mmCIF file of N, CA and C in Angstrom:
data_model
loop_
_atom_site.group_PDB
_atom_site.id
_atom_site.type_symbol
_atom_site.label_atom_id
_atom_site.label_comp_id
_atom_site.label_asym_id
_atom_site.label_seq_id
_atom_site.Cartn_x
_atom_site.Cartn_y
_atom_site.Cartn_z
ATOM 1 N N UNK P 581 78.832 4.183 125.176
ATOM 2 C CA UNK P 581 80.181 3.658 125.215
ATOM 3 C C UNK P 581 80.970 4.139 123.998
ATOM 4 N N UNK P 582 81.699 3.183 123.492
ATOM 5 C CA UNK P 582 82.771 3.799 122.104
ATOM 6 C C UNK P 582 82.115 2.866 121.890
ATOM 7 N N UNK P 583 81.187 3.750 120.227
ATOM 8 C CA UNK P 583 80.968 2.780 119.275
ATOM 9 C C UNK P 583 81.445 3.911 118.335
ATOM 10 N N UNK P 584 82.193 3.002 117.069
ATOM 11 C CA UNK P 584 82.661 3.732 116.345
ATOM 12 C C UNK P 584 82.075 1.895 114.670
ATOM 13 N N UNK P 585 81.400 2.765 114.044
ATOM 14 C CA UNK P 585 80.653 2.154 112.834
ATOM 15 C C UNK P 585 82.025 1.855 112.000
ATOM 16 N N UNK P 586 81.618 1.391 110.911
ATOM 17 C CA UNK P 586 82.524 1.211 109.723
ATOM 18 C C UNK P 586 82.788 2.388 108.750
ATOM 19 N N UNK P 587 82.096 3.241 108.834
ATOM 20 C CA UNK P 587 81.863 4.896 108.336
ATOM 21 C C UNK P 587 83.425 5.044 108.657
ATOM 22 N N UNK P 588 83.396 5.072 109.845
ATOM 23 C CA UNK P 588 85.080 6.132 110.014
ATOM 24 C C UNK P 588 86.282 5.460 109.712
ATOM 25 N N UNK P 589 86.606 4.380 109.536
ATOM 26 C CA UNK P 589 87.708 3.280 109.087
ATOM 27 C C UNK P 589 87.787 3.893 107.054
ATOM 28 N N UNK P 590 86.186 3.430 106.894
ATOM 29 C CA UNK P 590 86.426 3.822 105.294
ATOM 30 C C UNK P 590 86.775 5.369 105.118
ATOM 31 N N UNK P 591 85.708 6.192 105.816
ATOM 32 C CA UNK P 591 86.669 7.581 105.739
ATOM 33 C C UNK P 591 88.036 7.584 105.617
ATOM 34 N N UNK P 592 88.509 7.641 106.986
ATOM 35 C CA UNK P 592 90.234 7.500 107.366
ATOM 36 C C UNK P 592 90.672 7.004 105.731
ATOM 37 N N UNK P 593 90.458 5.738 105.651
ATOM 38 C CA UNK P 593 91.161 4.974 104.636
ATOM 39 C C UNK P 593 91.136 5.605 103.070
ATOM 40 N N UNK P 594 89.629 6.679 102.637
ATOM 41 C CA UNK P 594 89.404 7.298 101.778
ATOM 42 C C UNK P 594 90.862 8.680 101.797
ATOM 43 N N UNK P 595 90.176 9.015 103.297
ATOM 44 C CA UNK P 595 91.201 10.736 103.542
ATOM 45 C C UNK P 595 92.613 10.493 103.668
ATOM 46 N N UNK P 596 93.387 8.919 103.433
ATOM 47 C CA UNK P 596 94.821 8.854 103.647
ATOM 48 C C UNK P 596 95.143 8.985 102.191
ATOM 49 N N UNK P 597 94.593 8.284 101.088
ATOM 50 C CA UNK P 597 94.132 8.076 99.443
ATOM 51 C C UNK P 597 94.550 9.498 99.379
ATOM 52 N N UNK P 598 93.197 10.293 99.669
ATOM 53 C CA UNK P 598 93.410 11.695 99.244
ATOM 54 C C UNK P 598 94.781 12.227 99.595
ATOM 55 N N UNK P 599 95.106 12.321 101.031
ATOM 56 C CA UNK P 599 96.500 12.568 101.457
ATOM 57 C C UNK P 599 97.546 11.953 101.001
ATOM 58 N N UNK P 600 97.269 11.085 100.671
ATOM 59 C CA UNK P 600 98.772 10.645 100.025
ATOM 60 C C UNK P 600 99.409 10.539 98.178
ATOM 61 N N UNK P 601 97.704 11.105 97.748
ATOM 62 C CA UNK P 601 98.281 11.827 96.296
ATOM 63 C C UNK P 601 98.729 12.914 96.515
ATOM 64 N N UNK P 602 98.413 13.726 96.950
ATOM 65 C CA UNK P 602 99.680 15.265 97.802
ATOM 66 C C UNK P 602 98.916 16.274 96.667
ATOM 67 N N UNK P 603 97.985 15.737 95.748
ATOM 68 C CA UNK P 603 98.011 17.022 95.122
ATOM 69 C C UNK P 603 96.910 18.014 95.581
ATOM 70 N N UNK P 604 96.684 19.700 95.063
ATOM 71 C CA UNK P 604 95.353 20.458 95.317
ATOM 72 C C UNK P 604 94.584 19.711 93.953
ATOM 73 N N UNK P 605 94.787 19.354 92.882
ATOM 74 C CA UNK P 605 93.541 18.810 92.425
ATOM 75 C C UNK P 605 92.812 17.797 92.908
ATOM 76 N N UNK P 606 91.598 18.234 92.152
ATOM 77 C CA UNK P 606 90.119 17.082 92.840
ATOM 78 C C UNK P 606 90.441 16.258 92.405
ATOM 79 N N UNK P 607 89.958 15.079 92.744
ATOM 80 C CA UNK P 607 89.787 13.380 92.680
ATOM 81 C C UNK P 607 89.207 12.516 92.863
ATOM 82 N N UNK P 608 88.340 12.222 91.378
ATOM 83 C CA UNK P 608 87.378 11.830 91.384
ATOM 84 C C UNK P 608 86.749 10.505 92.600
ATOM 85 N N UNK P 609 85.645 10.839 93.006
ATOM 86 C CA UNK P 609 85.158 9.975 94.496
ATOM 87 C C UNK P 609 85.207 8.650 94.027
ATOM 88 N N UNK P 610 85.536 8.113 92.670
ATOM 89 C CA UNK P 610 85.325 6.705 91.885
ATOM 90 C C UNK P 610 86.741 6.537 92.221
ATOM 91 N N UNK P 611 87.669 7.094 91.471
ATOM 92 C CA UNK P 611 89.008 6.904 91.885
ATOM 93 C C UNK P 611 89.538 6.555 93.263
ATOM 94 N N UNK P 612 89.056 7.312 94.369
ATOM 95 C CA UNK P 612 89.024 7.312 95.828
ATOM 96 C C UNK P 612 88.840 5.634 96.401
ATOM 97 N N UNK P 613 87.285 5.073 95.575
ATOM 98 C CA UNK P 613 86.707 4.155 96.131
ATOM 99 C C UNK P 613 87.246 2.773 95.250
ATOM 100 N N UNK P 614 88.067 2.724 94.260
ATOM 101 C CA UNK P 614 88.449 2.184 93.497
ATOM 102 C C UNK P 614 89.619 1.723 94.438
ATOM 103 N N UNK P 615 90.452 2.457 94.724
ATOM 104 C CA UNK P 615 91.600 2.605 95.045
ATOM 105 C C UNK P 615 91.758 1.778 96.606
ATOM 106 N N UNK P 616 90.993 2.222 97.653
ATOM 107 C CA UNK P 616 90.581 1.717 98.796
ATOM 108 C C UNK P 616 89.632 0.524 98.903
ATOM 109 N N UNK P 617 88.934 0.180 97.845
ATOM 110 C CA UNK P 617 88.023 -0.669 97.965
ATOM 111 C C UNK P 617 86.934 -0.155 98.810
ATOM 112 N N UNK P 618 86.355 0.731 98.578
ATOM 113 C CA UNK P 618 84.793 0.995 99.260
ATOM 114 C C UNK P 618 84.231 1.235 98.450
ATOM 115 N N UNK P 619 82.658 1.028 98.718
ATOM 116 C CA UNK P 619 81.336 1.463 97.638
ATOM 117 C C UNK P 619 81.482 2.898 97.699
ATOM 118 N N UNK P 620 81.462 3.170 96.464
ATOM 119 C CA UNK P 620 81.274 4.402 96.164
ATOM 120 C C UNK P 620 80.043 5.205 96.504
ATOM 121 N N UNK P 621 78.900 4.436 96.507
ATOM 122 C CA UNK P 621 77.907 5.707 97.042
ATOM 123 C C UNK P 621 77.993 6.114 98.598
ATOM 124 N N UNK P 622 78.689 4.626 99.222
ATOM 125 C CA UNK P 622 78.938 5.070 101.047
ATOM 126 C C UNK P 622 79.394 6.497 100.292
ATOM 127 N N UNK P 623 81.265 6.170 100.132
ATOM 128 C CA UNK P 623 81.876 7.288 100.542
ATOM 129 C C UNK P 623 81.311 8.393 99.957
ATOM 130 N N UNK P 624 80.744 8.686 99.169
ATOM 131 C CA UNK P 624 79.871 9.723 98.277
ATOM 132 C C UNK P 624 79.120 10.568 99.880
ATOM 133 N N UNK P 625 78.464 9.136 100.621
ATOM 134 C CA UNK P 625 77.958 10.099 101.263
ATOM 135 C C UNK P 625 78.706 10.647 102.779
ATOM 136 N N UNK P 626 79.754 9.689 103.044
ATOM 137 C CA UNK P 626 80.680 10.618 104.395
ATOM 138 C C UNK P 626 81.453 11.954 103.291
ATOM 139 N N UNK P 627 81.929 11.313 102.432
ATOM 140 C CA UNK P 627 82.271 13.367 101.759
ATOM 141 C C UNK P 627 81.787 14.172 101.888
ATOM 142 N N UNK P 628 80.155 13.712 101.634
ATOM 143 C CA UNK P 628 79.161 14.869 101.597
ATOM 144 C C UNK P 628 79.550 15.518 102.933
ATOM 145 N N UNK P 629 79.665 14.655 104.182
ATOM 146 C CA UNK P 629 79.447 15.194 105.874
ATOM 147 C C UNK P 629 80.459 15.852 105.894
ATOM 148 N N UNK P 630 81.499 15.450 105.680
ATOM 149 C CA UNK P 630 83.276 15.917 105.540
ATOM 150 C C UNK P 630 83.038 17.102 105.033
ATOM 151 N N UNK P 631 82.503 17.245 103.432
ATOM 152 C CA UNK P 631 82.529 18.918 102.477
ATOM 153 C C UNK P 631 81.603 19.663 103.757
ATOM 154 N N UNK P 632 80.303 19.674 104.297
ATOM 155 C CA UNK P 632 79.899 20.440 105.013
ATOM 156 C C UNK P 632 80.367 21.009 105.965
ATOM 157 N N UNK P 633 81.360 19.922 106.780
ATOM 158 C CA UNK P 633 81.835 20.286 107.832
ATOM 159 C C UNK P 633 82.996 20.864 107.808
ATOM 160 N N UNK P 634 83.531 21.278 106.564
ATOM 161 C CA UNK P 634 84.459 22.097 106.183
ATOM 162 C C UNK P 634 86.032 21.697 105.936
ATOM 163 N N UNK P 635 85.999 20.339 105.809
ATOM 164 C CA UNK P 635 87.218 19.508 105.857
ATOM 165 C C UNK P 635 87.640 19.536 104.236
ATOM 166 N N UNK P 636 86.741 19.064 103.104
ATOM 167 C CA UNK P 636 86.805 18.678 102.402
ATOM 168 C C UNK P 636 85.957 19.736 101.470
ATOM 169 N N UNK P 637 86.404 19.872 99.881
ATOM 170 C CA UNK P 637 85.920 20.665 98.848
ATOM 171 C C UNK P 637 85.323 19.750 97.874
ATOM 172 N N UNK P 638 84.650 20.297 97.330
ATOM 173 C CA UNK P 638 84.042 19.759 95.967
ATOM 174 C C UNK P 638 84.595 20.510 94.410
ATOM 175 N N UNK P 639 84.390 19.623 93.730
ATOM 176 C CA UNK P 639 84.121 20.367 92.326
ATOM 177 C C UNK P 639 83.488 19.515 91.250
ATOM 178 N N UNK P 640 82.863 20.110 90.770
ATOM 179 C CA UNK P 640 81.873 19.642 89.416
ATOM 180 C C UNK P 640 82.374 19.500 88.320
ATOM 181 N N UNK P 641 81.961 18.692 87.132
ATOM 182 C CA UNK P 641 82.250 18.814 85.994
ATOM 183 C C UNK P 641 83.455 17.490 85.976
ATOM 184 N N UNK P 642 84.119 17.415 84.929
ATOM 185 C CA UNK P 642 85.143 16.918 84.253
ATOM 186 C C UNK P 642 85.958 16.536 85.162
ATOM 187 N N UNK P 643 86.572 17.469 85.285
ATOM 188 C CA UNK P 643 87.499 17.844 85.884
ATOM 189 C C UNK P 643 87.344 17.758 87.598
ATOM 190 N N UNK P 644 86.212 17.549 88.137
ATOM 191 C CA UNK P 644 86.010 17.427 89.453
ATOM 192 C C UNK P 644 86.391 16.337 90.156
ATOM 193 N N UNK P 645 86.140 16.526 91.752
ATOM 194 C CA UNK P 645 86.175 15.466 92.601
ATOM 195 C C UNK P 645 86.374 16.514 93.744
ATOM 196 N N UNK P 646 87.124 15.259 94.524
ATOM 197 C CA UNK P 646 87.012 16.306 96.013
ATOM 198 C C UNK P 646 88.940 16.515 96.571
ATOM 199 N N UNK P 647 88.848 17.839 96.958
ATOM 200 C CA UNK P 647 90.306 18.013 97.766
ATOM 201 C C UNK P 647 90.179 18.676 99.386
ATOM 202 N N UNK P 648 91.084 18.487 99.607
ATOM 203 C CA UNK P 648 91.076 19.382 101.004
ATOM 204 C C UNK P 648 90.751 20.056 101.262
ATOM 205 N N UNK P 649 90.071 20.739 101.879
ATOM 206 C CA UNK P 649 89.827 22.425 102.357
ATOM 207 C C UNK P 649 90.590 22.940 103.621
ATOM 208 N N UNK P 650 91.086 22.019 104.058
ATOM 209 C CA UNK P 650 92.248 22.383 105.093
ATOM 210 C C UNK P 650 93.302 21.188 105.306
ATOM 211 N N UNK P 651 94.562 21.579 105.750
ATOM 212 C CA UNK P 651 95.430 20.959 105.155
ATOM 213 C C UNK P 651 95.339 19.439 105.858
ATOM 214 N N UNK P 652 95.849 17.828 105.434
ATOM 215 C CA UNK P 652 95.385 16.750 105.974
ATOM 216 C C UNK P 652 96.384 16.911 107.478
ATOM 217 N N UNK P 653 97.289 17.333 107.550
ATOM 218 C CA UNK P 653 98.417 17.943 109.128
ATOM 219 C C UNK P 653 97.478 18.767 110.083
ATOM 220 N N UNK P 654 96.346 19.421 109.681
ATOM 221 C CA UNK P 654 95.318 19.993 110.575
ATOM 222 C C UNK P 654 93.977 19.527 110.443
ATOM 223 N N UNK P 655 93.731 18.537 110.249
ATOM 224 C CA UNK P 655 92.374 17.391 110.719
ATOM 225 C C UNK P 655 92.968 16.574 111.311
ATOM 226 N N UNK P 656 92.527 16.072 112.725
ATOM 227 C CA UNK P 656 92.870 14.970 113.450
ATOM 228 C C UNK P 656 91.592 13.960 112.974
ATOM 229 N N UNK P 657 92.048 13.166 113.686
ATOM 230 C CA UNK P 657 91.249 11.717 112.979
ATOM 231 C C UNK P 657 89.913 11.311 114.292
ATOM 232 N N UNK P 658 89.968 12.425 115.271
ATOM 233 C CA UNK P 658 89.185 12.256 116.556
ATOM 234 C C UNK P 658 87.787 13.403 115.695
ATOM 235 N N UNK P 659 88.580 14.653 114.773
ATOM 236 C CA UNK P 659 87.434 15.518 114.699
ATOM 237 C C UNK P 659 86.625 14.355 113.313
ATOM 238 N N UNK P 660 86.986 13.694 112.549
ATOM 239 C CA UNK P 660 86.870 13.219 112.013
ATOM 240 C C UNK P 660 85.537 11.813 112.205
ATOM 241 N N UNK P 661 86.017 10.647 113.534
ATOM 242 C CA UNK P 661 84.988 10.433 113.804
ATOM 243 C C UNK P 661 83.981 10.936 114.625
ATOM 244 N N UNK P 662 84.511 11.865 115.285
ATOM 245 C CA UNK P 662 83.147 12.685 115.736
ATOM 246 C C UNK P 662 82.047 13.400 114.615
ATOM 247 N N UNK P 663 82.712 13.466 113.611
ATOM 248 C CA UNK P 663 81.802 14.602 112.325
ATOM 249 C C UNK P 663 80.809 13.135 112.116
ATOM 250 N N UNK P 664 81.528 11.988 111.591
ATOM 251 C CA UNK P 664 80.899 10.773 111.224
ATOM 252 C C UNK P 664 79.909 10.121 112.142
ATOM 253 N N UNK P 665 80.295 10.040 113.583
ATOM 254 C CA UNK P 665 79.786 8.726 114.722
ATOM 255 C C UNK P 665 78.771 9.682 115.647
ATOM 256 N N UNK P 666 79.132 11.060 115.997
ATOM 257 C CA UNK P 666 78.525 11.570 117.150
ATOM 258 C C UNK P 666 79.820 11.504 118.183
ATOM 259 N N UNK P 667 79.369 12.307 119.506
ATOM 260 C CA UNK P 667 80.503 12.535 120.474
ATOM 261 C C UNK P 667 81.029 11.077 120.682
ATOM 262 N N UNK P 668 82.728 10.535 120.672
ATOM 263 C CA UNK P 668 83.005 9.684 121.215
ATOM 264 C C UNK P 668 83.270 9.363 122.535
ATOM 265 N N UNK P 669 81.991 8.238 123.233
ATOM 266 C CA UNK P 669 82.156 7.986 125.072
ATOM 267 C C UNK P 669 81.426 9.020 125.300
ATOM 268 N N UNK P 670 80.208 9.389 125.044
ATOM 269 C CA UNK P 670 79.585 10.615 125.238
ATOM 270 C C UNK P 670 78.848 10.089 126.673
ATOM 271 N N UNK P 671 78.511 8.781 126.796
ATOM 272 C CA UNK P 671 77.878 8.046 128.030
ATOM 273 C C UNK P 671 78.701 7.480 128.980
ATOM 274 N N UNK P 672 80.134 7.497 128.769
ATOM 275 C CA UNK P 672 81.042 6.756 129.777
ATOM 276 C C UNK P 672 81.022 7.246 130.772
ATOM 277 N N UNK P 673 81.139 8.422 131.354
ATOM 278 C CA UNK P 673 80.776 8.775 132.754
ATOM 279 C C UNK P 673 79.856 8.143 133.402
ATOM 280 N N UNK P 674 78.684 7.782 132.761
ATOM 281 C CA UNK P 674 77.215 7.092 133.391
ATOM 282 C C UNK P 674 77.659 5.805 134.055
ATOM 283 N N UNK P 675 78.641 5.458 133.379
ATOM 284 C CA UNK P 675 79.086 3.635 133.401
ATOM 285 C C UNK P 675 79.974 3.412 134.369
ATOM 286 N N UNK P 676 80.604 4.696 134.837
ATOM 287 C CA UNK P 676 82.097 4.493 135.777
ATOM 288 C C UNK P 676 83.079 5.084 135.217
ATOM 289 N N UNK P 677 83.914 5.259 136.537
ATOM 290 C CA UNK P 677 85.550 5.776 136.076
ATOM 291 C C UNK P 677 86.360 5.062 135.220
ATOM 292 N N UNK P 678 86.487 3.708 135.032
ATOM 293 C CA UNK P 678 86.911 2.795 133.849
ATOM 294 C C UNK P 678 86.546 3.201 132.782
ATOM 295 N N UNK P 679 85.283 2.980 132.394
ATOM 296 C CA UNK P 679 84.850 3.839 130.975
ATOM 297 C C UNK P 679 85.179 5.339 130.647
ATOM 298 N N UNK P 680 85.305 5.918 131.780
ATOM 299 C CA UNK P 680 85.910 7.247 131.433
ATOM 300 C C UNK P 680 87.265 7.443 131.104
ATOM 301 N N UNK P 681 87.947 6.942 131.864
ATOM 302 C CA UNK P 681 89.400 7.225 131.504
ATOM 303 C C UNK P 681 89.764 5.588 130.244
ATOM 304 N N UNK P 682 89.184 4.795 129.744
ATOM 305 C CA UNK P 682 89.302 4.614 128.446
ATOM 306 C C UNK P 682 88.901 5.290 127.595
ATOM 307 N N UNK P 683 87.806 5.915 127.861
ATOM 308 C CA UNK P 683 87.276 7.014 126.626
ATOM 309 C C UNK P 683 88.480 7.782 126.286
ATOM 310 N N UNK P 684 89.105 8.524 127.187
ATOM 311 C CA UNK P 684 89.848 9.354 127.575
ATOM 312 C C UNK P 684 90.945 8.988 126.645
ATOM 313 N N UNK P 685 91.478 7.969 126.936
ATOM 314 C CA UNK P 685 92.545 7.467 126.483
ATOM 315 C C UNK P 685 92.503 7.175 124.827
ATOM 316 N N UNK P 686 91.886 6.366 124.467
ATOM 317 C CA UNK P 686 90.753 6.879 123.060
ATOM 318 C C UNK P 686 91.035 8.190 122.417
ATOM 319 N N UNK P 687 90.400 8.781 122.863
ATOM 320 C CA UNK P 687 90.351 10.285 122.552
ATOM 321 C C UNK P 687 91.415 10.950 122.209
ATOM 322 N N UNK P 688 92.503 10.608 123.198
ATOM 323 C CA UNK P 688 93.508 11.003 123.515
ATOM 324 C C UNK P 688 94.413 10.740 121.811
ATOM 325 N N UNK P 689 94.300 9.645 121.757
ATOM 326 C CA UNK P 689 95.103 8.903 120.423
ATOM 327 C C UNK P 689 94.732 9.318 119.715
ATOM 328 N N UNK P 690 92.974 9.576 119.124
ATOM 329 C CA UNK P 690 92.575 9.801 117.836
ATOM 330 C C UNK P 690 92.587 11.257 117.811
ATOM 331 N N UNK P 691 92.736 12.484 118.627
ATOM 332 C CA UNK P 691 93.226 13.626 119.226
ATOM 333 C C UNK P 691 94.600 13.988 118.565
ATOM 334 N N UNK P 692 95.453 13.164 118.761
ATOM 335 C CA UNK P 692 97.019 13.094 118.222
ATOM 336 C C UNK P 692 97.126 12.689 117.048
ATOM 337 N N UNK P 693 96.468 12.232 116.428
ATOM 338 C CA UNK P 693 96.589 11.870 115.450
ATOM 339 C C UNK P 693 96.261 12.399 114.150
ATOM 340 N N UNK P 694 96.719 12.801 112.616
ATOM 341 C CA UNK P 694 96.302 14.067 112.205
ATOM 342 C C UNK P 694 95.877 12.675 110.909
ATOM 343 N N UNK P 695 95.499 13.132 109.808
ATOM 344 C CA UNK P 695 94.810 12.276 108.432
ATOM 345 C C UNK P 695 96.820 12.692 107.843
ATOM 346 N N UNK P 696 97.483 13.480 107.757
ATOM 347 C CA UNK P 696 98.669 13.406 107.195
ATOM 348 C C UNK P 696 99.798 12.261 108.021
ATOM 349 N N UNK P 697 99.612 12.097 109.587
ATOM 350 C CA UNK P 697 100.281 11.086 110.135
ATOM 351 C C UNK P 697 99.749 9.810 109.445
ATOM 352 N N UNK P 698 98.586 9.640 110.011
ATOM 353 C CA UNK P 698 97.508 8.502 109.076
ATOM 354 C C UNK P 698 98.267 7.797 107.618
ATOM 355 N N UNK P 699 98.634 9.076 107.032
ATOM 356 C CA UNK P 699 98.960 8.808 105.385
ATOM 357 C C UNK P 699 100.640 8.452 105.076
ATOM 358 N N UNK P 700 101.306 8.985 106.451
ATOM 359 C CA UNK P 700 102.466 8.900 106.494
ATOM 360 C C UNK P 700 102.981 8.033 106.598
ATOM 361 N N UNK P 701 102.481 6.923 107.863
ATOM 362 C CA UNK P 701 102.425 5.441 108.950
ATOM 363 C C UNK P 701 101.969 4.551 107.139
ATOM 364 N N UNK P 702 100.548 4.741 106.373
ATOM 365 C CA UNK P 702 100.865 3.905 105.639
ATOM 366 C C UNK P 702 101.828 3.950 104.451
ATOM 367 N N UNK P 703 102.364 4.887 104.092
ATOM 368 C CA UNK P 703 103.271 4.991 102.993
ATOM 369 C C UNK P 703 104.229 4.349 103.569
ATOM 370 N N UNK P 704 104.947 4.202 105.045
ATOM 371 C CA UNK P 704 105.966 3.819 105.521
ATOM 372 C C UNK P 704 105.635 2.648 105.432
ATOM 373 N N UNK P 705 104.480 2.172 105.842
ATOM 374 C CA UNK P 705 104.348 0.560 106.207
ATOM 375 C C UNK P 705 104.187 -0.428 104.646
ATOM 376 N N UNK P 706 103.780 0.442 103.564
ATOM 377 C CA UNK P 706 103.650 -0.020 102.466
ATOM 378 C C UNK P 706 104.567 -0.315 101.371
ATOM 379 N N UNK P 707 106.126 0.188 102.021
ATOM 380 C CA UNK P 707 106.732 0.834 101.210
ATOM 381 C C UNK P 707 108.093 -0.624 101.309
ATOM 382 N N UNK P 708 108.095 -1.083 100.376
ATOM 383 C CA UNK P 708 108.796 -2.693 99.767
ATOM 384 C C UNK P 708 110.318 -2.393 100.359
ATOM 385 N N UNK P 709 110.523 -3.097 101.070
ATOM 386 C CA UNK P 709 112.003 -3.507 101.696
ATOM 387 C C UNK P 709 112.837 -3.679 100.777
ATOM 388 N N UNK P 710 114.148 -3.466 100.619
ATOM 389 C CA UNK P 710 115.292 -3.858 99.467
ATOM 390 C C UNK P 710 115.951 -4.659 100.110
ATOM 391 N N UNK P 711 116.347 -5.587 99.034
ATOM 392 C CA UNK P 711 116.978 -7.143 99.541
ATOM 393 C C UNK P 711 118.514 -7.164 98.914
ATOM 394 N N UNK P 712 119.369 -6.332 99.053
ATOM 395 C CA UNK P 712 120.951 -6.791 98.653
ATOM 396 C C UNK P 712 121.639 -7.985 98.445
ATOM 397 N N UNK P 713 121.913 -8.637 97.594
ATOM 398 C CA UNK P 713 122.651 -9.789 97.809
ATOM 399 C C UNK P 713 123.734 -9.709 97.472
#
């Protein structure tokens, strides 16, 4: 069916962090998890999956942490929990046409959806109303 863990929420929520400092420097994975509130050794280890799978860079030293390796406007948030969860609805066909075309639909959204929209939706939603009097 769609199971989707807590892995891909903290990702997302890590890769909007990253996306929405805008810069190419690294950043440190403490900073990341500080910032979002996740344990740092989780996200330590979805980066790791992310840097392999070619989303995400590393760097060592001082000066390190992790940046993009491709831009956050070209990762959708579907390739994302698939790198993390495994195929999403990979069994819904077995179950019926209902489960399929929710998968579908699913898919469809996290498909459309890029880690820079992700970062965009919360800067908008975060961003303090002005009160004129």
């Amino acid at each position: 069916m769609l199971v989707i863990t807590s892995k891909s929420p903290y990702a997302l929520r890590a890769l909007s962090e990253l996306a929405r400092r805008g810069d190419a420097t690294p950043v440190p994975i403490g900073d990341l998890a500080r910032a979002r509130d996740i344990p740092a050794q989780f996200l330590e280890g979805l980066f790791a999956t992310l840097r392999r799978a070619g989303i995400l860079q590393s760097q060592r030293g001082v000066k390190g942490g992790y940046s993009f390796a491709r831009p956050p406007s070209d990762v959708t948030v579907l390739e994302v929990v698939e790198l993390l969860e495994g195929e999403l609805g990979a069994e819904a066909a077995a179950n019926g046409p209902v489960w399929t075309e929710a998968t579908d639909a699913v898919r469809a959204v996290l498909a459309g959806t890029t880690i820079a929209d992700v970062a965009e939706r919360e800067a908008r939603d975060s961003a303090t109303p002005m009160y004129y009097i």
